[in-house]
Coordinates of N, CA and C in Angstrom, one line a residue:
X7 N 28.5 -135.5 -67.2 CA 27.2 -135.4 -66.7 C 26.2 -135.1 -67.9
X8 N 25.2 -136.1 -67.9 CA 24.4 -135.5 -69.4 C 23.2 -134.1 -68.7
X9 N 23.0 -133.6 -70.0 CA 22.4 -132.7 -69.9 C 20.5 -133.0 -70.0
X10 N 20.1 -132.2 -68.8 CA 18.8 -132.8 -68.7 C 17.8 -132.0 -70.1
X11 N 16.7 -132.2 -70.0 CA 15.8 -131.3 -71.5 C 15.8 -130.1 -71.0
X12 N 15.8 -129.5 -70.2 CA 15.5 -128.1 -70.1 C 17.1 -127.4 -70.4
X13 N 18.0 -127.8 -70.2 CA 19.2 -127.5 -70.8 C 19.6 -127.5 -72.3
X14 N 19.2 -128.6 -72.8 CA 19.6 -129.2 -73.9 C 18.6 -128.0 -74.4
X15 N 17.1 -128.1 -74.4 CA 16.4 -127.0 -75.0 C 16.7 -125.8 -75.3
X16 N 17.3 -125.0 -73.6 CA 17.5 -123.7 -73.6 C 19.1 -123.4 -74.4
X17 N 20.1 -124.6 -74.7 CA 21.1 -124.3 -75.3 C 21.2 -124.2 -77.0
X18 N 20.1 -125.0 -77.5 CA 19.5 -124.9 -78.6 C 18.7 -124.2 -79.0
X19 N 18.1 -123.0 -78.1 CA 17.2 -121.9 -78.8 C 18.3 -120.9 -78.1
X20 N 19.5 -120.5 -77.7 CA 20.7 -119.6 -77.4 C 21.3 -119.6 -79.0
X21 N 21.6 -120.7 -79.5 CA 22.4 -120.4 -80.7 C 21.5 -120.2 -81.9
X22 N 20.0 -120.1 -81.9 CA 19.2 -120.0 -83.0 C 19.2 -118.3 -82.7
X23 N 19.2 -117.8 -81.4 CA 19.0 -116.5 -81.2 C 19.9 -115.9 -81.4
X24 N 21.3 -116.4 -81.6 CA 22.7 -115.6 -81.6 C 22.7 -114.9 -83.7
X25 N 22.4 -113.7 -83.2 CA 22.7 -112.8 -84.6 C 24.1 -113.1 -85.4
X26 N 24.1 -113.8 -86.4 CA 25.3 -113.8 -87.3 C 25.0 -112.0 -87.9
X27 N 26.5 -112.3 -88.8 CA 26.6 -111.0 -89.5 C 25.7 -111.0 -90.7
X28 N 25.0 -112.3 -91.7 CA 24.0 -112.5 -92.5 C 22.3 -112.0 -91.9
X29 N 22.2 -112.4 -91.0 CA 21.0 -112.1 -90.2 C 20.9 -110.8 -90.0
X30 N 22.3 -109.9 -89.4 CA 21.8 -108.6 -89.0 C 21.7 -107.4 -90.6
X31 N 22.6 -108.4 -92.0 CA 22.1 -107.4 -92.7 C 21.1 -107.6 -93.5
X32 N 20.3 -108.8 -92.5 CA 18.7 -108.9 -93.1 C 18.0 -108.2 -92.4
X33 N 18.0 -108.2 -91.2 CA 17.3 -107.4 -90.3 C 17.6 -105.5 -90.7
X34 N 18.5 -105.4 -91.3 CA 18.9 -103.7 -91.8 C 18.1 -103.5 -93.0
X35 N 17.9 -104.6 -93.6 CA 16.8 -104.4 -94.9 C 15.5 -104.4 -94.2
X36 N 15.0 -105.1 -93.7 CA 13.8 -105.5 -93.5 C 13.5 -104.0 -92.7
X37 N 14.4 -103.4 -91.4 CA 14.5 -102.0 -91.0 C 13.9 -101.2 -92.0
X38 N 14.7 -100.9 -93.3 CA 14.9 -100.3 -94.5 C 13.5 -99.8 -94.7
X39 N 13.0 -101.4 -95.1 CA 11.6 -101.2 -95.7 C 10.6 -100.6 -94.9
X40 N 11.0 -100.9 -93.7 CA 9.8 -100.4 -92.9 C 10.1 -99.0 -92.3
X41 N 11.1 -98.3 -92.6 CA 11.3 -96.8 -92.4 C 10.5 -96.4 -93.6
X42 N 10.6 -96.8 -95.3 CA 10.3 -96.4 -96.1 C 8.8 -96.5 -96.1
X43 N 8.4 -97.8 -95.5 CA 6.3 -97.3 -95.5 C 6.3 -96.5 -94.8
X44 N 7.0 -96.1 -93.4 CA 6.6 -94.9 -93.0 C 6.8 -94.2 -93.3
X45 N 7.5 -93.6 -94.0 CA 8.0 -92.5 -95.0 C 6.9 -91.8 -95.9
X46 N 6.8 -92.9 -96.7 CA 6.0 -93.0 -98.1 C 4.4 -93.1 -97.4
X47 N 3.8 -93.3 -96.3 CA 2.7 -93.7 -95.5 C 1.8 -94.5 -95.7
X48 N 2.7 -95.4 -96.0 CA 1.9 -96.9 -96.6 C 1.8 -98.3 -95.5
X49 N 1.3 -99.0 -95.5 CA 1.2 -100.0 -94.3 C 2.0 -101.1 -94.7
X50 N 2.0 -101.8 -93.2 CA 2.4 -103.5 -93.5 C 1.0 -104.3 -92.5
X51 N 1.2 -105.4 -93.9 CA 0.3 -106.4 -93.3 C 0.9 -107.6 -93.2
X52 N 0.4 -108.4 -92.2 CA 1.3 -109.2 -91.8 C 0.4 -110.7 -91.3
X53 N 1.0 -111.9 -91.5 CA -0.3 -112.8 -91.7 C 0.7 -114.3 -91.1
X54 N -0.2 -115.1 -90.2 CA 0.3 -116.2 -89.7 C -0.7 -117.4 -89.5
X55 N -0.4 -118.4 -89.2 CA -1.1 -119.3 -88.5 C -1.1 -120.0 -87.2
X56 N -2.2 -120.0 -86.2 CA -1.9 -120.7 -84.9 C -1.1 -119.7 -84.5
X57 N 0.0 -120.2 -83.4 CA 1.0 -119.4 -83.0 C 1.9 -118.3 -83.4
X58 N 1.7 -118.7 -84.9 CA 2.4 -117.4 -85.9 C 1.4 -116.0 -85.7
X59 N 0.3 -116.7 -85.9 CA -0.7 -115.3 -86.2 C -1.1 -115.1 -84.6
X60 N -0.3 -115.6 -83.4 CA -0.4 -114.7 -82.4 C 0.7 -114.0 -82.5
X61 N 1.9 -114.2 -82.7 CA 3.5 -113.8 -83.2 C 2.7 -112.1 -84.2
X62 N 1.8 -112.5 -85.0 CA 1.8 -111.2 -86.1 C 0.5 -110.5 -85.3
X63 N -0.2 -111.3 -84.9 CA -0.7 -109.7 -83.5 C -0.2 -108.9 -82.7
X64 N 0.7 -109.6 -81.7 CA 2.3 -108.7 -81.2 C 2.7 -108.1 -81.9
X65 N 3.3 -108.0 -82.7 CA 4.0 -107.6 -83.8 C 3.4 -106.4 -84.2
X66 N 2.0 -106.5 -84.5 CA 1.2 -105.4 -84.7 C 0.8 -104.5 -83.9
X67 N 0.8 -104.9 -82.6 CA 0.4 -103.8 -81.0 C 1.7 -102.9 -81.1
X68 N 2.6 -104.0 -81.1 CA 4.3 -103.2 -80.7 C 4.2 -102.2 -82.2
X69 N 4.4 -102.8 -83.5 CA 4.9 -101.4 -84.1 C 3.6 -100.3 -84.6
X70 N 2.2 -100.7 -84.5 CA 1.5 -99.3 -84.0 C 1.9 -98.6 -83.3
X71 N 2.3 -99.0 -82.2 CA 3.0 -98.3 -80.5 C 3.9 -97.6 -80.3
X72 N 4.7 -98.2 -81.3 CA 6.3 -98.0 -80.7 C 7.1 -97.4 -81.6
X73 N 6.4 -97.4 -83.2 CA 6.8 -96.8 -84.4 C 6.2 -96.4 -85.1
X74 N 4.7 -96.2 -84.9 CA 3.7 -95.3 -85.4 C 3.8 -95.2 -87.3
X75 N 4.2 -96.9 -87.1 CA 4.1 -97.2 -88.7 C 2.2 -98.0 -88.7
X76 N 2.0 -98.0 -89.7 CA 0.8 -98.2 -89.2 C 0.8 -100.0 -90.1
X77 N 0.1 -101.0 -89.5 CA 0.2 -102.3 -89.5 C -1.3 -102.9 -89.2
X78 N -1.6 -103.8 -90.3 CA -2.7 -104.7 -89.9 C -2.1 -106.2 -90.0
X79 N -3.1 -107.0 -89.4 CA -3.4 -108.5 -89.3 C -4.7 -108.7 -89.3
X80 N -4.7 -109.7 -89.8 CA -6.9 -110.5 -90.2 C -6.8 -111.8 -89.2
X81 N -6.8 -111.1 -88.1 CA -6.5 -112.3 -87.2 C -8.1 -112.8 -86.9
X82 N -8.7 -111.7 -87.0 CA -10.2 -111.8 -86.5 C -10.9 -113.1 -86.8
X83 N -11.8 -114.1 -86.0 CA -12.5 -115.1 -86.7 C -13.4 -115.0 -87.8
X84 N -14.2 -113.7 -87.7 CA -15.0 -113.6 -88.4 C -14.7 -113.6 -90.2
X85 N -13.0 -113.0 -90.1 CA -12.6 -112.5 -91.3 C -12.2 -113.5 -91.8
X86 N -11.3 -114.7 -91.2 CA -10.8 -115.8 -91.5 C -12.2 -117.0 -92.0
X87 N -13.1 -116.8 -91.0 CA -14.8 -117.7 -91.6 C -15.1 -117.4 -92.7
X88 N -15.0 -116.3 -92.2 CA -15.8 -115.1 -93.9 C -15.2 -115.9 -95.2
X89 N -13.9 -115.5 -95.1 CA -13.2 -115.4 -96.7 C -13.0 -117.2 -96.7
X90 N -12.1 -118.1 -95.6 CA -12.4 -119.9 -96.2 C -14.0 -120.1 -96.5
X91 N -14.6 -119.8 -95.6 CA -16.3 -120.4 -96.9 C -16.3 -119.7 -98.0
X92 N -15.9 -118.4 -98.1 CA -16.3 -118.1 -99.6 C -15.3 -118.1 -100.7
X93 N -14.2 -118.2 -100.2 CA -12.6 -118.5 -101.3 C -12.3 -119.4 -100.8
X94 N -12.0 -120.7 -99.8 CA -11.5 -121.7 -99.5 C -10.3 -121.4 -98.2
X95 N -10.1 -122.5 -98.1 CA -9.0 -122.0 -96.4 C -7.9 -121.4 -97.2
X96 N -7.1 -122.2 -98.4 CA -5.9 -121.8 -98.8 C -6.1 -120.7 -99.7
X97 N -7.2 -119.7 -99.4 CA -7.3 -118.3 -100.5 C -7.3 -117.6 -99.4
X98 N -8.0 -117.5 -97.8 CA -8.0 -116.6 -97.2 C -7.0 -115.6 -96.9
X99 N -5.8 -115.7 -96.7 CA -4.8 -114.8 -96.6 C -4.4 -114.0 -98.2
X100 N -4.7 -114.3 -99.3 CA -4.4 -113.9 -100.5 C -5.7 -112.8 -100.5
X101 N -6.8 -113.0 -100.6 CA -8.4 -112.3 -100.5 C -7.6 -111.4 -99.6
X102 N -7.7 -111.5 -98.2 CA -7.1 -110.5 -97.1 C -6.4 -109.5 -97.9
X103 N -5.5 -110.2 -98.8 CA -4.1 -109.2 -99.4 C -5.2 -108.2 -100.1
X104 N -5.7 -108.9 -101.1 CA -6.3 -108.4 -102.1 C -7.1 -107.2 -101.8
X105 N -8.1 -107.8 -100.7 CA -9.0 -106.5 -100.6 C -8.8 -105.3 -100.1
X106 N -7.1 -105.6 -99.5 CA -6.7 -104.2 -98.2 C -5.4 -103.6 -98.6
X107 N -4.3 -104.1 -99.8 CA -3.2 -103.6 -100.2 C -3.5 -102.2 -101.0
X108 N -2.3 -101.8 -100.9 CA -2.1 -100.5 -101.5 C -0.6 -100.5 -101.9
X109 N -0.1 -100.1 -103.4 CA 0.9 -100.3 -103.5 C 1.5 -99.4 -102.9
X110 N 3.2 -100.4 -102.8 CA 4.0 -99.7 -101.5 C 4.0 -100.1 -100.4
X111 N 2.7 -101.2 -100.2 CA 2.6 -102.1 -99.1 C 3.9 -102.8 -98.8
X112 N 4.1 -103.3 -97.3 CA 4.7 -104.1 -97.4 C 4.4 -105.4 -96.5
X113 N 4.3 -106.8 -96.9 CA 3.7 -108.0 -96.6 C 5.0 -109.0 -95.8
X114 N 4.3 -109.6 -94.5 CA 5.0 -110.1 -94.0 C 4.5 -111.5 -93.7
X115 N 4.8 -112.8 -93.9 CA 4.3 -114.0 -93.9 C 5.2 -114.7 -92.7
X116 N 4.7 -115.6 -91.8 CA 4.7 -116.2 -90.9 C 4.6 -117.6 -91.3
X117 N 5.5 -118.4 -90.8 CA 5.2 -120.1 -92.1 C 6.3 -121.3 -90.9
X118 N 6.0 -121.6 -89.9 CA 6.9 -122.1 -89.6 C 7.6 -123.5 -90.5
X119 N 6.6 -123.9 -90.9 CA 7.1 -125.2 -92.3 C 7.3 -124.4 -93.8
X120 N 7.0 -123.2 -93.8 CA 7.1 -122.8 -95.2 C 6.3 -123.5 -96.3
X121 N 5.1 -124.1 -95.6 CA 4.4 -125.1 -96.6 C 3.2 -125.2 -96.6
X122 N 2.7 -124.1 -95.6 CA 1.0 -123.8 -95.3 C 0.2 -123.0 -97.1
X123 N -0.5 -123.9 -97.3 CA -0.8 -123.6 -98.6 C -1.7 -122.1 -98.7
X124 N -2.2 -121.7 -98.1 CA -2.8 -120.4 -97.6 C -1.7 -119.6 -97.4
X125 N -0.6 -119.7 -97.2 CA 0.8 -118.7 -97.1 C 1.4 -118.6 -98.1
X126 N 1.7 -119.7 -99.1 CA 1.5 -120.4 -100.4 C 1.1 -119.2 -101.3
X127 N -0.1 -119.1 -101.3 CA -0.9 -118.6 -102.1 C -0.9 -117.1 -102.1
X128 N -0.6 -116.6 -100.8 CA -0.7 -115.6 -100.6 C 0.8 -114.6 -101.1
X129 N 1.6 -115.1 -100.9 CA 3.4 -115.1 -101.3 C 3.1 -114.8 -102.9
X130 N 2.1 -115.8 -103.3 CA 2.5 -115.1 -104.9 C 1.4 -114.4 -105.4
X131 N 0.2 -113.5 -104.4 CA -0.1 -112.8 -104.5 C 0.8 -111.8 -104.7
X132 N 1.1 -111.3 -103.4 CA 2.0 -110.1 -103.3 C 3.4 -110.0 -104.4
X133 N 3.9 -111.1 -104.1 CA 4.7 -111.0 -105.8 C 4.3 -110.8 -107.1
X134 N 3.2 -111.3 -107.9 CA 2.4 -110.6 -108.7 C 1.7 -109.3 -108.3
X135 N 1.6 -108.9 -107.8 CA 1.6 -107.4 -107.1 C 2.5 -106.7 -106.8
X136 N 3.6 -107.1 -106.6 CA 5.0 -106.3 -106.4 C 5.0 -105.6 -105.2
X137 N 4.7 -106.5 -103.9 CA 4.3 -105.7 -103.2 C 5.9 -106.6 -102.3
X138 N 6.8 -105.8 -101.5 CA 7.8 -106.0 -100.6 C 7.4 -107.2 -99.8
X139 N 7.8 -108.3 -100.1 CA 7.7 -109.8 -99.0 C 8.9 -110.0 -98.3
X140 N 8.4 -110.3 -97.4 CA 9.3 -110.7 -96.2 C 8.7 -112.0 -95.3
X141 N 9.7 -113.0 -95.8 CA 9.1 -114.0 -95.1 C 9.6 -114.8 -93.7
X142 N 9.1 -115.6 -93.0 CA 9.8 -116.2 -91.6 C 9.2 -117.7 -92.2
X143 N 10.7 -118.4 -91.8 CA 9.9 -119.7 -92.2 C 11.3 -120.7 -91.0
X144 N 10.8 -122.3 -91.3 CA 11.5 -122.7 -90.8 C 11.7 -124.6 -91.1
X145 N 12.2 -125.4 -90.4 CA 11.5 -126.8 -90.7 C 13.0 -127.2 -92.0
X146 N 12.6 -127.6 -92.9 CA 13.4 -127.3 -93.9 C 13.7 -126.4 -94.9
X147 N 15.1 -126.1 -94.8 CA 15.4 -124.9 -95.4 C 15.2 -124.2 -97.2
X148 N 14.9 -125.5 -98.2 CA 14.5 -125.2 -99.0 C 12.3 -125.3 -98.7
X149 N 12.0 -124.3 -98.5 CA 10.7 -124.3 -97.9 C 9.9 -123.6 -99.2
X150 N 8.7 -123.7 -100.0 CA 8.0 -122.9 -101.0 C 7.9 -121.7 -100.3
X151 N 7.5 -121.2 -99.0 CA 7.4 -119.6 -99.0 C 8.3 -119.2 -98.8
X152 N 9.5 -119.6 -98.5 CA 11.3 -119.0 -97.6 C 11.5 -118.4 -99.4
X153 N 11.0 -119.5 -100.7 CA 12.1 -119.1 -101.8 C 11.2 -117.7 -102.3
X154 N 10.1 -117.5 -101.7 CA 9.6 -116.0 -102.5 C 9.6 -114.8 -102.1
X155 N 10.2 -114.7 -100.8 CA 10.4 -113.6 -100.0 C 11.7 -113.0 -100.5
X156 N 11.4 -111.7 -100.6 CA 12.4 -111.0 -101.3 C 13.6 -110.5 -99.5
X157 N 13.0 -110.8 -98.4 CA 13.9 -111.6 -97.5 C 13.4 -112.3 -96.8
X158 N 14.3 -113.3 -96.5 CA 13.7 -114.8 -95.8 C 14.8 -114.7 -94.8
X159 N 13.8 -115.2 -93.6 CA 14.6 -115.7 -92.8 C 14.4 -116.7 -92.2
X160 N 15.3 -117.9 -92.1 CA 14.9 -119.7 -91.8 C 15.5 -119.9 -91.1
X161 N 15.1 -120.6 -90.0 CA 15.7 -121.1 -88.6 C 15.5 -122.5 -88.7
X162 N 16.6 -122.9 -88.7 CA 17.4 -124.1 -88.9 C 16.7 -125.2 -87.0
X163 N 15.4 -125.3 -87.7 CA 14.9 -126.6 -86.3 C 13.5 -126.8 -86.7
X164 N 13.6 -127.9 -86.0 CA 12.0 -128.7 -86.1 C 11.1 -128.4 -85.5
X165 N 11.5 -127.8 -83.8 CA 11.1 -127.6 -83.0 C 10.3 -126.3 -83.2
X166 N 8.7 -126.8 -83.3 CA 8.1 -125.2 -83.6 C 8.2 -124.3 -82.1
X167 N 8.2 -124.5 -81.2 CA 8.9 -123.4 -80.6 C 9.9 -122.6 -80.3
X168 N 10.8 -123.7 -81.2 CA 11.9 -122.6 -81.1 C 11.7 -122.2 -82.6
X169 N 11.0 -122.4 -83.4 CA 11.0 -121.6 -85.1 C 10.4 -120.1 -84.7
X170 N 9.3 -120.3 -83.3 CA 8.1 -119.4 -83.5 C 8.9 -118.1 -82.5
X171 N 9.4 -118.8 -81.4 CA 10.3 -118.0 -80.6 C 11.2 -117.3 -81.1
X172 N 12.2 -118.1 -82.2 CA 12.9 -117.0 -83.0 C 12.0 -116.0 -84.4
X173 N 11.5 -116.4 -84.5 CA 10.7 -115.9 -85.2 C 10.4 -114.4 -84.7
X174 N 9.6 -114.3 -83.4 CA 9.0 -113.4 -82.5 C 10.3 -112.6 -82.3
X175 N 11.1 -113.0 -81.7 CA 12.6 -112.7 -81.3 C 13.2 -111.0 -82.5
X176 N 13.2 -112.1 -83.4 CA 13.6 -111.6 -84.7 C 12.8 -110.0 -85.3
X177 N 11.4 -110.1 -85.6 CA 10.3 -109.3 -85.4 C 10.4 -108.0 -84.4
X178 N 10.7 -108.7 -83.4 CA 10.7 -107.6 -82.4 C 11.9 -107.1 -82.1
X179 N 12.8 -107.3 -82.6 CA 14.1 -106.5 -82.7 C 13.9 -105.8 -83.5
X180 N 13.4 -105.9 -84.7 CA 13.4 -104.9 -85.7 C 12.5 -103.9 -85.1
X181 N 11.7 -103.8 -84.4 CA 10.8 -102.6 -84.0 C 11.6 -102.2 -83.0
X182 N 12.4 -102.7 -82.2 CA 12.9 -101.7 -80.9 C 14.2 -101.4 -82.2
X183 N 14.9 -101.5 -82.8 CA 15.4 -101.0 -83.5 C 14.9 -99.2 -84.6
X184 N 13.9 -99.5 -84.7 CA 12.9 -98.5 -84.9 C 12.4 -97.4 -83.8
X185 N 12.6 -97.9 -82.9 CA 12.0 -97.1 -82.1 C 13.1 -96.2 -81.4
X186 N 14.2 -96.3 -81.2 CA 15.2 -95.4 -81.3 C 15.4 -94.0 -81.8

């Protein structure tokens, strides 16, 4: 019997969500770092596009909330209008970096193609900055922002819902992980 889409779908975003033993001692780093800004009482900022940057507003309710690390996003329109007319679309998330980091920061990028030139740009901000990157990407696996995150994690599909779903997935384990 073939399998209709809603199966075929749901069996192909089950094995993207099944934790290998590589995944969870990325997810123990990425933990790491984010015990240590709270520690050290430094933030994370965290930046997406479309569906990513609703993925990095979640992301930001839950670990204000739930781990009282403290976390922004420039999700705002105004901020995003602001800085593309006056630095261009592919500077706005770098500007964002710029004007709100603090070393010690640690920077989190959303990319489901790993090829958003504004994600781009911003990745080697915070690397010339030395500021902790952590990236989500997805699409093809050699991706320009997956190679600058000092951890990357790439999910192996085309399907941007299942990139964005694991994506989210992923994110939010590490905060209920925290919140323990």
């Amino acid at each position: 019997m073939k399998k209709n889409f809603f199966e075929t779908y749901n069996s192909k975003l089950k094995i993207l969500l099944k934790l290998d033993s590589r995944t969870i001692l990325k997810l123990n780093k990425v933990r790491n770092f984010l015990k240590a800004v709270k520690k050290k009482k430094k933030k994370v900022l965290i930046f997406g596009n479309g569906g990513s940057a609703a993925i990095a507003s979640h992301f930001t309710i839950d670990m204000l909330k739930n781990t009282k690390i403290r976390c922004v996003n420039f999700n705002e329109a105004s901020t995003i209008t602001c800085l593309s007319n006056d630095f261009g679309y592919e500077n706005w998330v770098k500007k964002s970096i710029e004007y709100n980091f603090d070393k010690g920061d640690v920077v989190i990028i959303i990319s489901s193609s790993g090829e958003s030139k504004n994600m781009i740009n911003a990745c080697k901000y915070a690397k010339k900055k030395k500021l902790s990157l952590i990236t989500l990407t997805g699409f093809k696996k050699e991706n320009s922002v997956g190679k600058m995150g000092l951890v990357n994690f790439w999910v192996d599909s085309k399907i941007y819902n299942h990139v964005e779903n694991t994506h989210q997935f992923l994110l939010l384990t590490v905060i209920d992980s925290l919140s323990k």
